[in-house]
Amino acid sequence: MGARPRDFLLSVALMAGATAALGQTVATDTRPAGKIAHTAIPDFSGIWAHPFLTGFEPPASGPGPVLNTSRSRNGVANFQQLVGDYTNPILQPHAAAIVKKSGEMSRAGTVYPTPSNQCWPGGVPYVFWDFLMQMFQTPDQITFVYRHGNEVRRVRMNQPHPAKVTPSWYGDSIGHYEGDTLVIDTVGIKVGPFAMVDMYGTPFTEKLHVVERYRLVDYDVAKDAIERNRKENFEPPGYGGAPYDRNDRGKVLQLHFTVEDEGVFTTPWTSSITYRRSTGPWTELICAENRREYYADKDSEVPHAEKPDF
């Protein structure tokens, strides 16, 4: 994904994040905080694993994400060649051209830059590829921690989006519970130098809008999605450092998400991530430990400041 990582235990200090302020005009939440029904809040705590590449599970029907046209001998996506299906009808012509160019580079043996291999924040939904995720729930805020690069995003609970949103790497995320489901609405995701919603280079604009729905479900409920994922995505040997028990038939954490961006897509599309409880410890991957890309004979374009802060 990036430079050679070292695994060691993560110590996370959860701190209140600053809320977004001025910038993008968005619709506000019509659910006043004082009128939200109080129900039992589901417990999503723990370490959740989804060690598959490139991660997005295709839906059972309807518009879905760009998938890899390069396949391994066993039929699953070939992670050594990221050749996105630029003929997917969700793509507008200019977006299809970008995906096609990225695929041509990969077929030629050139590693094109992504947030992962350049050590930049990925935003949503890109970051959903990560093998390990932890969720920390408090009444006012939910904090997500993703293993690769220790990426952190914060969700304000039972609040509207501000009238103007300043674009940021993970956007302005607000959440609420609908019964046993956590619903998160995100806008204002910053368009950076490696802006993409997936590992195939699919671009996005300032109009990107992502809605996530998290729910604990029985294994049998998620079984079809799990099987679709196994047929589509590559599972690395040793679970990529994110072990889980394949024989566990307990509850799984299922994320269904919807993506829309009228500047890139012809229609909203959906996908899912079905997390299993990890049986291993939380580990860190430090993306920028070695900036040198030996295979390309250059340094990764890791974030840097143009001028000192003081």
XYZ file of C-alpha atoms in Angstrom:
310
model
C 0.000 0.000 0.000
C 2.753 2.449 0.919
C 6.291 2.237 2.220
C 7.372 -0.773 4.269
C 5.370 -0.669 7.556
C 6.196 -1.932 11.052
C 3.494 -3.326 13.315
C 3.315 -2.263 16.912
C 0.561 -1.546 19.411
C -1.521 1.555 18.911
C -2.203 3.991 21.710
C -4.998 6.277 20.652
C -5.770 9.489 22.477
C -9.315 10.459 21.580
C -9.701 14.203 21.466
C -12.627 16.369 20.564
C -12.330 17.490 16.948
C -13.035 20.966 15.789
C -16.283 21.269 13.855
C -16.284 22.471 10.293
C -17.215 26.041 9.522
C -17.423 28.114 6.363
C -17.212 26.958 2.740
C -19.712 24.700 0.906
C -23.440 25.269 0.974
C -25.350 22.118 1.965
C -28.793 21.065 3.068
C -29.178 20.931 6.841
C -30.502 18.093 8.960
C -34.228 18.521 9.583
C -34.131 16.417 12.766
C -34.005 18.835 15.750
C -31.779 17.422 18.465
C -34.473 17.740 21.091
C -36.976 15.672 19.108
C -34.847 12.629 18.324
C -36.345 9.456 19.737
C -34.279 7.765 22.430
C -33.776 4.059 21.860
C -31.181 1.557 22.969
C -27.912 2.423 21.270
C -26.205 -0.574 19.615
C -22.650 -1.314 20.752
C -20.254 -1.245 17.804
C -17.097 -1.198 19.936
C -14.174 -3.531 19.330
C -11.777 -4.227 16.478
C -13.420 -5.030 13.160
C -11.652 -6.780 10.283
C -12.269 -6.810 6.536
C -8.971 -7.991 4.990
C -9.931 -7.911 1.328
C -8.645 -5.860 -1.604
C -9.841 -3.603 -2.941
C -12.630 -4.026 -0.450
C -15.907 -2.749 -1.864
C -18.532 -5.488 -2.056
C -20.738 -5.397 -5.170
C -24.461 -5.043 -4.452
C -26.884 -7.861 -5.169
C -28.557 -5.618 -7.751
C -28.557 -2.047 -8.983
C -25.718 0.381 -9.707
C -22.516 -0.563 -7.923
C -18.869 0.468 -7.665
C -16.155 0.242 -10.293
C -14.641 -3.258 -10.160
C -11.397 -4.764 -11.391
C -11.418 -6.272 -14.871
C -8.043 -7.942 -14.245
C -8.653 -11.310 -12.618
C -6.445 -13.906 -10.965
C -6.584 -17.585 -11.942
C -9.117 -18.280 -9.196
C -11.414 -15.629 -10.619
C -11.061 -12.946 -7.952
C -9.752 -9.444 -8.606
C -6.033 -9.282 -9.320
C -4.631 -6.754 -6.871
C -1.310 -6.733 -8.728
C -3.115 -5.060 -11.630
C -5.703 -2.421 -10.789
C -7.670 -2.137 -14.023
C -10.984 -0.509 -13.214
C -13.986 -1.195 -15.418
C -14.296 2.168 -17.153
C -17.404 0.901 -18.989
C -19.395 0.883 -15.727
C -22.491 2.977 -16.576
C -22.232 4.946 -13.329
C -19.286 6.881 -14.829
C -19.626 10.075 -16.799
C -17.330 10.141 -19.871
C -14.562 12.277 -18.335
C -14.489 10.045 -15.219
C -14.402 6.902 -17.388
C -11.387 8.345 -19.222
C -9.521 8.820 -15.924
C -10.269 5.256 -14.807
C -9.194 3.947 -18.216
C -5.882 5.827 -18.053
C -5.145 4.470 -14.569
C -5.861 0.931 -15.745
C -3.561 1.317 -18.751
C -0.766 2.474 -16.442
C -1.280 -0.531 -14.185
C -1.275 -2.986 -17.110
C 2.009 -1.443 -18.257
C 3.546 -2.073 -14.841
C 3.423 1.550 -13.661
C 2.183 2.154 -10.133
C -0.060 5.211 -10.344
C -0.380 7.397 -7.231
C -3.214 6.806 -4.761
C -3.810 8.214 -1.278
C -2.546 4.910 0.154
C 0.777 4.712 -1.641
C 1.416 8.442 -1.304
C 0.507 8.552 2.406
C -2.326 11.062 2.051
C -5.713 10.969 3.825
C -8.136 9.010 1.702
C -11.484 10.439 2.713
C -14.717 8.487 2.355
C -15.533 6.140 0.796
C -11.889 5.467 -0.176
C -10.775 4.679 3.388
C -13.279 1.836 3.664
C -10.725 -0.456 2.011
C -8.705 -0.545 5.266
C -8.351 -4.014 6.806
C -8.959 -2.898 10.404
C -11.340 -0.358 11.902
C -12.277 0.673 15.433
C -15.300 2.733 16.381
C -15.475 4.713 19.642
C -18.987 5.798 20.615
C -19.931 8.662 22.921
C -23.286 10.479 23.101
C -21.996 13.522 21.218
C -19.372 12.063 18.920
C -18.270 8.889 17.189
C -14.597 8.444 16.343
C -13.369 6.049 13.679
C -9.753 4.889 13.650
C -8.383 3.088 10.605
C -5.131 1.152 10.843
C -3.300 2.315 7.724
C -1.562 5.554 8.647
C -3.631 5.870 11.832
C -6.327 7.743 9.961
C -9.001 9.229 12.212
C -12.403 10.672 11.396
C -14.982 12.161 13.736
C -18.758 12.239 13.445
C -20.871 14.795 15.318
C -24.057 13.225 16.646
C -27.574 14.659 16.388
C -26.423 17.882 14.783
C -27.088 19.463 11.376
C -24.455 20.307 8.817
C -23.455 23.969 9.074
C -24.901 26.244 6.400
C -21.396 26.576 4.961
C -18.867 23.754 5.189
C -15.110 24.180 4.904
C -13.802 21.244 2.842
C -11.613 18.863 4.846
C -10.007 15.473 4.251
C -12.910 13.562 5.802
C -15.564 16.186 5.269
C -18.286 17.217 7.681
C -19.920 14.078 9.079
C -23.090 14.073 11.147
C -24.792 11.008 12.582
C -27.896 9.737 14.284
C -29.415 6.384 15.188
C -32.461 4.959 13.459
C -33.362 2.101 15.770
C -30.439 -0.330 15.645
C -28.776 1.449 12.711
C -26.155 4.201 12.833
C -26.652 6.598 9.924
C -23.845 8.974 8.927
C -24.137 11.746 6.344
C -20.910 13.260 4.950
C -20.362 16.260 2.673
C -17.533 18.740 2.147
C -14.771 16.219 1.370
C -11.653 18.041 0.206
C -10.518 17.470 -3.365
C -6.778 16.901 -2.936
C -4.033 15.973 -5.409
C -4.955 12.264 -5.287
C -8.721 12.614 -4.976
C -10.434 9.304 -5.714
C -13.245 7.235 -4.225
C -11.535 3.884 -4.871
C -8.190 2.353 -5.824
C -9.017 2.499 -9.539
C -8.613 6.263 -9.711
C -12.337 7.047 -9.897
C -12.386 10.803 -9.218
C -14.752 12.928 -7.182
C -15.669 16.608 -6.969
C -16.718 18.987 -4.213
C -20.267 17.674 -4.756
C -19.458 14.220 -3.324
C -22.084 13.048 -0.817
C -21.777 9.769 1.099
C -24.357 8.161 3.380
C -23.273 5.251 5.613
C -25.533 2.854 7.493
C -23.951 0.574 10.139
C -25.859 -2.311 11.672
C -25.072 -5.485 13.620
C -26.716 -8.386 11.815
C -26.767 -12.162 12.096
C -24.283 -14.060 9.958
C -27.081 -15.604 7.871
C -28.422 -12.128 7.029
C -24.999 -11.054 5.717
C -24.092 -14.400 4.132
C -24.903 -13.359 0.554
C -22.777 -10.199 0.835
C -19.920 -12.207 2.359
C -20.029 -14.679 -0.530
C -20.166 -11.897 -3.135
C -17.133 -10.348 -1.486
C -15.158 -13.617 -1.594
C -15.918 -14.015 -5.286
C -14.849 -10.459 -6.067
C -12.042 -9.354 -3.747
C -8.583 -10.699 -2.978
C -7.872 -11.963 0.543
C -4.113 -11.777 1.245
C -2.283 -14.643 2.986
C -2.406 -14.393 6.749
C -5.401 -12.054 6.504
C -3.051 -9.118 5.941
C -2.464 -8.764 9.664
C -6.214 -8.514 10.306
C -7.183 -12.034 11.457
C -10.723 -13.219 12.079
C -12.431 -16.549 12.656
C -13.968 -17.810 9.416
C -16.082 -20.263 11.390
C -17.583 -17.609 13.659
C -21.313 -17.418 12.990
C -21.986 -14.629 15.458
C -22.994 -11.067 14.696
C -21.189 -9.158 11.961
C -21.021 -5.408 11.437
C -22.429 -4.492 8.065
C -21.824 -1.137 6.430
C -24.076 -0.186 3.534
C -23.104 3.056 1.849
C -24.480 5.194 -0.950
C -22.316 7.499 -3.056
C -23.499 10.354 -5.230
C -21.606 13.079 -7.079
C -23.318 14.752 -10.007
C -19.939 15.966 -11.241
C -18.674 12.397 -11.769
C -21.477 9.832 -11.646
C -24.578 9.376 -13.762
C -26.538 7.990 -10.825
C -26.095 7.230 -7.112
C -24.543 3.831 -6.467
C -24.250 1.522 -3.487
C -21.830 -0.937 -1.982
C -21.157 -2.626 1.342
C -18.392 -3.684 3.701
C -19.111 -6.664 5.962
C -16.818 -6.546 8.980
C -15.995 -9.571 11.122
C -14.703 -9.339 14.687
C -10.915 -9.422 14.633
C -9.209 -12.138 16.661
C -5.894 -10.280 16.765
C -4.559 -7.149 18.463
C -4.775 -3.665 17.070
C -1.665 -2.913 15.025
C -0.248 0.195 13.433
C 0.933 0.741 9.889
C 3.097 3.829 9.583
C 2.771 4.798 5.947
C 5.665 7.262 5.655
C 8.283 5.236 7.526
C 10.272 4.982 4.304
C 9.398 7.555 1.654
C 11.500 5.927 -1.061
C 9.562 4.001 -3.702
C 12.224 1.510 -4.727
C 10.087 0.169 -7.581
C 9.720 3.661 -9.111
C 13.061 5.153 -8.032
C 11.431 8.213 -6.506
C 10.058 9.528 -3.219
C 6.373 9.290 -2.346
C 4.598 12.633 -2.425
C 3.742 12.648 1.266
C 1.974 15.733 2.676
C 4.266 18.619 3.537
C 3.876 22.219 4.578
C 4.734 24.983 2.119
C 5.650 27.302 4.998
C 6.315 26.877 8.720
C 3.421 27.172 11.165
C 5.385 29.601 13.341
